Short mmCIF file of C-alpha atoms in Angstrom, two decimals:
data_model
loop_
_atom_site.label_atom_id
_atom_site.label_comp_id
_atom_site.label_asym_id
_atom_site.label_seq_id
_atom_site.Cartn_x
_atom_site.Cartn_y
_atom_site.Cartn_z
CA MET A 28 76.76 -34.02 5.50
CA ALA A 29 78.02 -31.12 7.60
CA LYS A 30 79.60 -32.10 10.91
CA MET A 31 77.72 -30.83 13.97
CA GLU A 32 79.72 -29.70 16.98
CA THR A 33 76.85 -29.50 19.48
CA VAL A 34 73.48 -31.23 19.80
CA SER A 35 70.67 -30.74 22.32
CA VAL A 36 67.77 -33.13 22.95
CA SER A 37 64.93 -33.42 25.44
CA ALA A 38 64.88 -36.45 27.76
CA TYR A 39 61.29 -37.07 28.85
CA ALA A 40 59.98 -38.50 32.10
CA LYS A 41 57.61 -41.47 32.00
CA VAL A 42 54.51 -42.43 33.95
CA ASN A 43 53.46 -46.03 34.54
CA PHE A 44 49.67 -46.07 34.38
CA THR A 45 49.64 -49.78 35.19
CA LEU A 46 52.31 -52.04 36.58
CA ASP A 47 51.68 -55.78 36.90
CA ILE A 48 54.27 -58.16 38.34
CA LEU A 49 53.89 -61.54 36.64
CA GLY A 50 56.63 -63.47 38.41
CA VAL A 51 60.39 -63.70 38.79
CA ARG A 52 62.96 -65.09 36.36
CA ASP A 53 66.73 -65.28 36.94
CA GLY A 54 66.34 -63.01 39.94
CA TYR A 55 64.43 -60.30 38.05
CA HIS A 56 60.76 -59.39 38.36
CA LEU A 57 58.79 -59.81 35.15
CA LEU A 58 56.64 -56.78 34.41
CA ASP A 59 53.68 -55.85 32.24
CA SER A 60 53.12 -52.09 32.23
CA LEU A 61 51.17 -49.50 30.28
CA VAL A 62 53.41 -46.45 30.12
CA CYS A 63 53.76 -43.11 28.37
CA THR A 64 56.18 -40.22 28.39
CA VAL A 65 55.02 -36.83 29.69
CA ASP A 66 56.13 -33.28 28.95
CA LEU A 67 58.41 -33.03 32.00
CA CYS A 68 61.94 -33.39 30.73
CA ASP A 69 65.64 -32.89 31.26
CA GLU A 70 67.68 -31.16 28.55
CA VAL A 71 70.81 -32.96 27.34
CA THR A 72 73.48 -31.04 25.40
CA ALA A 73 76.48 -32.88 23.92
CA ARG A 74 79.58 -31.28 22.38
CA ARG A 75 82.19 -33.15 20.36
CA CYS A 76 85.55 -33.89 21.96
CA PRO A 77 87.91 -35.17 19.25
CA ASP A 78 90.48 -36.23 21.90
CA GLY A 79 88.10 -38.94 23.12
CA HIS A 80 87.36 -37.38 26.52
CA VAL A 81 83.91 -38.20 27.94
CA GLY A 82 82.45 -36.04 30.70
CA VAL A 83 78.99 -35.39 32.14
CA LEU A 84 77.97 -32.33 34.15
CA MET A 85 74.56 -32.32 35.84
CA ARG A 86 72.79 -29.17 36.94
CA GLY A 87 69.44 -28.45 38.53
CA GLU A 88 66.85 -30.79 40.10
CA GLY A 89 68.46 -33.51 42.23
CA ALA A 90 71.91 -33.12 40.68
CA GLY A 91 73.53 -33.25 44.10
CA GLN A 92 71.87 -36.60 44.83
CA ILE A 93 73.54 -38.30 41.86
CA SER A 94 76.98 -39.49 42.89
CA GLY A 95 79.64 -41.68 41.32
CA ARG A 96 79.35 -42.99 37.79
CA SER A 97 75.84 -42.01 36.74
CA ASN A 98 73.81 -43.88 34.13
CA ALA A 99 74.31 -40.88 31.86
CA LEU A 100 78.11 -41.24 32.05
CA ARG A 101 77.89 -45.01 31.57
CA ALA A 102 75.69 -44.41 28.52
CA ALA A 103 78.20 -42.00 26.99
CA GLU A 104 81.13 -44.33 27.59
CA ALA A 105 79.24 -47.33 26.20
CA PHE A 106 78.21 -45.39 23.08
CA CYS A 107 81.71 -44.16 22.28
CA ALA A 108 83.18 -47.62 22.81
CA ALA A 109 80.52 -49.37 20.72
CA PHE A 110 80.66 -47.03 17.74
CA GLY A 111 84.32 -45.98 17.90
CA THR A 112 83.51 -42.28 17.91
CA GLY A 113 85.30 -39.37 19.50
CA GLY A 114 84.30 -38.29 22.99
CA ALA A 115 81.85 -35.69 24.22
CA GLU A 116 81.32 -33.09 26.90
CA ILE A 117 77.72 -33.48 28.07
CA VAL A 118 75.65 -31.09 30.16
CA ILE A 119 72.30 -32.23 31.61
CA ASP A 120 69.91 -29.57 32.89
CA ARG A 121 67.65 -31.56 35.16
CA ARG A 122 63.94 -31.09 35.96
CA ILE A 123 62.84 -34.68 36.64
CA PRO A 124 62.88 -35.56 40.38
CA VAL A 125 65.17 -38.37 41.53
CA GLY A 126 63.67 -41.46 43.20
CA ALA A 127 60.14 -40.61 42.08
CA GLY A 128 59.40 -43.47 39.66
CA LEU A 129 59.51 -41.07 36.73
CA GLY A 130 62.51 -42.69 35.04
CA SER A 131 64.93 -39.87 35.85
CA SER A 132 68.18 -41.84 35.53
CA SER A 133 66.95 -43.84 32.54
CA ALA A 134 65.70 -40.71 30.78
CA ASP A 135 69.12 -39.08 31.11
CA ALA A 136 70.87 -42.20 29.80
CA ALA A 137 68.47 -42.41 26.85
CA GLY A 138 68.89 -38.69 26.22
CA VAL A 139 72.68 -39.07 26.14
CA LEU A 140 72.42 -41.94 23.63
CA ASN A 141 70.04 -39.95 21.43
CA ALA A 142 72.22 -36.83 21.58
CA LEU A 143 75.40 -38.73 20.72
CA ALA A 144 73.66 -40.61 17.92
CA ARG A 145 72.69 -37.30 16.33
CA LEU A 146 76.10 -35.76 17.03
CA TYR A 147 77.97 -38.63 15.36
CA PHE A 148 75.34 -39.56 12.74
CA VAL A 149 74.74 -43.04 14.15
CA THR A 150 71.59 -44.69 12.77
CA ASP A 151 71.95 -48.26 14.09
CA THR A 152 68.82 -48.25 16.28
CA VAL A 153 69.09 -51.97 17.07
CA ARG A 154 72.53 -51.53 18.59
CA LEU A 155 71.45 -48.38 20.41
CA LYS A 156 68.53 -50.30 21.96
CA SER A 157 70.92 -53.06 23.06
CA ILE A 158 73.18 -50.53 24.79
CA ALA A 159 70.16 -48.87 26.41
CA ASP A 160 68.73 -52.16 27.70
CA ALA A 161 72.03 -52.95 29.40
CA LEU A 162 71.86 -49.65 31.30
CA GLY A 163 68.45 -50.06 32.94
CA SER A 164 64.96 -51.42 32.55
CA ASP A 165 63.35 -48.21 31.20
CA THR A 166 66.25 -46.90 29.12
CA GLY A 167 65.47 -48.81 25.93
CA TYR A 168 61.85 -47.68 26.02
CA LEU A 169 62.83 -44.05 26.69
CA LEU A 170 64.95 -43.89 23.53
CA THR A 171 61.67 -43.20 21.74
CA GLY A 172 59.02 -42.90 24.48
CA GLY A 173 55.33 -42.46 23.68
CA TRP A 174 52.54 -44.87 24.55
CA ALA A 175 53.79 -48.42 24.94
CA ARG A 176 53.31 -51.67 26.75
CA ILE A 177 56.56 -52.85 28.26
CA GLY A 178 57.25 -56.38 29.44
CA GLY A 179 59.93 -58.72 30.69
CA ARG A 180 62.49 -56.73 32.66
CA GLY A 181 61.47 -53.70 30.60
CA GLU A 182 63.33 -54.67 27.44
CA CYS A 183 60.18 -55.81 25.58
CA VAL A 184 58.54 -52.69 24.14
CA GLU A 185 55.30 -52.76 22.17
CA ARG A 186 54.32 -49.37 20.73
CA ILE A 187 50.62 -48.49 20.96
CA PRO A 188 49.34 -46.01 18.35
CA GLY A 189 46.14 -44.03 18.56
CA MET A 190 46.07 -43.42 22.31
CA PRO A 191 44.44 -40.25 23.69
CA ARG A 192 46.25 -37.43 25.43
CA LEU A 193 45.83 -37.52 29.20
CA TYR A 194 46.30 -34.54 31.50
CA LEU A 195 47.90 -35.31 34.85
CA LEU A 196 48.43 -33.46 38.07
CA LEU A 197 51.78 -34.91 39.09
CA LEU A 198 52.38 -34.88 42.85
CA CYS A 199 55.95 -35.50 44.02
CA PRO A 200 56.61 -35.95 47.76
CA ALA A 201 59.87 -34.51 49.04
CA SER A 202 61.41 -37.92 49.69
CA GLY A 203 61.72 -40.74 47.17
CA VAL A 204 61.76 -44.53 47.14
CA ALA A 205 64.69 -46.75 46.18
CA THR A 206 63.57 -49.15 43.45
CA ALA A 207 65.47 -52.18 44.78
CA GLN A 208 64.08 -51.67 48.28
CA CYS A 209 60.56 -51.35 46.91
CA PHE A 210 60.74 -54.66 45.02
CA ALA A 211 62.26 -56.33 48.09
CA GLU A 212 59.41 -55.02 50.23
CA TYR A 213 56.90 -56.24 47.65
CA ASP A 214 58.40 -59.72 47.88
CA ARG A 215 58.43 -59.61 51.68
CA ARG A 216 54.76 -58.61 51.85
CA GLY A 217 53.68 -61.37 49.49
CA GLU A 218 50.99 -59.21 47.88
CA ARG A 219 49.55 -60.38 44.58
CA LEU A 220 47.17 -58.15 42.62
CA SER A 221 45.14 -59.21 39.61
CA PRO A 222 46.80 -57.98 36.36
CA CYS A 223 45.20 -54.85 34.92
CA THR A 224 47.41 -53.82 32.00
CA GLN A 225 45.53 -55.72 29.30
CA ARG A 226 42.16 -54.28 30.28
CA ALA A 227 43.46 -50.72 30.69
CA ALA A 228 45.20 -50.79 27.30
CA LYS A 229 42.01 -52.05 25.66
CA ARG A 230 39.71 -49.49 27.28
CA LEU A 231 41.88 -46.38 26.99
CA PRO A 232 41.50 -45.65 23.23
CA GLY A 233 37.71 -45.56 23.43
CA GLU A 234 37.17 -44.16 26.91
CA GLY A 235 40.05 -41.72 27.30
CA ALA A 236 40.53 -40.37 30.82
CA ALA A 237 37.54 -42.39 32.08
CA ALA A 238 39.64 -45.55 31.64
CA ALA A 239 41.82 -44.37 34.53
CA ARG A 240 39.56 -46.38 36.84
CA PHE A 241 41.37 -49.45 35.51
CA PHE A 242 44.87 -48.14 36.34
CA ALA A 243 46.74 -49.89 39.17
CA ASN A 244 50.30 -50.46 40.32
CA ALA A 245 51.30 -53.66 42.13
CA LEU A 246 54.10 -51.83 43.96
CA THR A 247 51.87 -49.24 45.63
CA GLY A 248 51.48 -51.09 48.93
CA ALA A 249 55.21 -51.71 49.23
CA ALA A 250 56.06 -48.10 48.38
CA CYS A 251 53.55 -46.79 50.94
CA ALA A 252 55.19 -49.01 53.58
CA LEU A 253 58.58 -47.47 52.78
CA ASN A 254 57.43 -43.88 52.41
CA GLY A 255 54.53 -42.72 54.56
CA ASP A 256 53.94 -39.64 52.39
CA ILE A 257 52.67 -41.68 49.44
CA ALA A 258 49.40 -42.91 50.97
CA GLY A 259 48.58 -39.37 52.11
CA THR A 260 49.38 -37.95 48.70
CA LEU A 261 47.11 -40.48 46.98
CA ALA A 262 44.30 -39.65 49.40
CA GLN A 263 44.70 -35.93 48.73
CA ALA A 264 44.73 -36.59 44.98
CA ARG A 265 41.38 -38.43 45.22
CA GLU A 266 39.83 -35.36 46.87
CA LEU A 267 40.40 -33.42 43.62
CA SER A 268 37.71 -35.47 41.79
CA PRO A 269 39.93 -36.91 39.05
CA PHE A 270 39.01 -39.81 36.78
CA GLY A 271 41.59 -41.88 38.64
CA VAL A 272 44.75 -41.70 40.70
CA GLY A 273 47.88 -43.83 40.87
CA MET A 274 51.56 -44.10 41.62
CA THR A 275 54.21 -44.35 38.92
CA GLY A 276 57.02 -46.91 38.94
CA SER A 277 58.23 -47.75 42.42
CA GLY A 278 57.17 -44.28 43.67
CA SER A 279 57.15 -41.82 45.19
CA ALA A 280 55.43 -39.65 42.55
CA CYS A 281 51.64 -39.93 42.30
CA TYR A 282 49.25 -38.63 39.67
CA ALA A 283 45.62 -37.64 39.21
CA VAL A 284 44.07 -38.02 35.74
CA PHE A 285 41.94 -35.34 34.05
CA ASP A 286 40.45 -34.96 30.58
CA SER A 287 41.53 -31.37 29.91
CA GLU A 288 44.28 -28.92 30.70
CA GLU A 289 41.73 -26.59 32.31
CA ALA A 290 40.52 -29.28 34.72
CA CYS A 291 44.10 -30.13 35.61
CA LEU A 292 45.00 -26.51 36.29
CA ARG A 293 41.93 -26.08 38.50
CA ALA A 294 42.93 -29.16 40.47
CA ARG A 295 46.43 -27.76 41.01
CA GLU A 296 44.91 -24.55 42.38
CA ARG A 297 42.77 -26.57 44.80
CA TYR A 298 45.55 -28.91 45.92
CA ALA A 299 46.60 -28.07 49.49
CA GLY A 300 49.11 -30.84 50.23
CA ASN A 301 52.87 -30.66 50.71
CA ALA A 302 53.97 -32.54 47.58
CA ALA A 303 55.35 -30.55 44.66
CA ALA A 304 52.49 -30.25 42.14
CA VAL A 305 52.91 -29.82 38.40
CA CYS A 306 50.49 -30.20 35.49
CA VAL A 307 51.76 -32.41 32.66
CA HIS A 308 50.30 -34.26 29.70
CA THR A 309 51.26 -37.39 27.82
CA VAL A 310 53.46 -36.90 24.76
CA GLU A 311 54.28 -39.04 21.75
#
């Protein structure tokens, strides 16, 4: 097999269509979430470094907000140590907003692991998943993406075949929400919503976009308390007559669900708010 010197992969954002919090174990919140990747992605390019050097350069969206040892760098170092490979020079061209609940940091880490696995012909997916899970709650899922139900701290991933494509108007306020602060605010508020993931996952294959009425995120109230732009963005999204609206992850990105690309594009033209608006669709 010919040795590759450079590999490029796409690292996709994710949207949580539901997010239930089922309790706390060992200091971590236990989740049940219906999630899918969307066609908003960062591009990860890795080049072999036989001398063992590992470096990560980030360019584009939010690169200046990522300081210190990023998850992408930690992923590269963990990969090279685990598999005893040479090093790599990695460039990440970013498009996914930071602090938006779209899995930006986890997507980059998963993209680095996927790129290095291809670069060094590593096929041990079990070990790759173990490395990914140690880096963050969404990283293991984002190694493969697609429709899934994720549980526990995010390490339990159940793939869901046969799901429809959804078209989303993604609305990203200028300021984000820190995940740890959002969970802390959720605990402080003492809110408890009825779980919705099971029902949404059951209805979606048959109803398509109409099942968006069952989508809900237990962190929405906490995120709105931390970032006043979120409630306004959700209200503006509802004015566009979608099948449903919601917030992904711990915010601040919101979405409106449509059943066609044309309807989504029309909604973007009508949207008059201040959040950055982009049309995306779910991807397998």
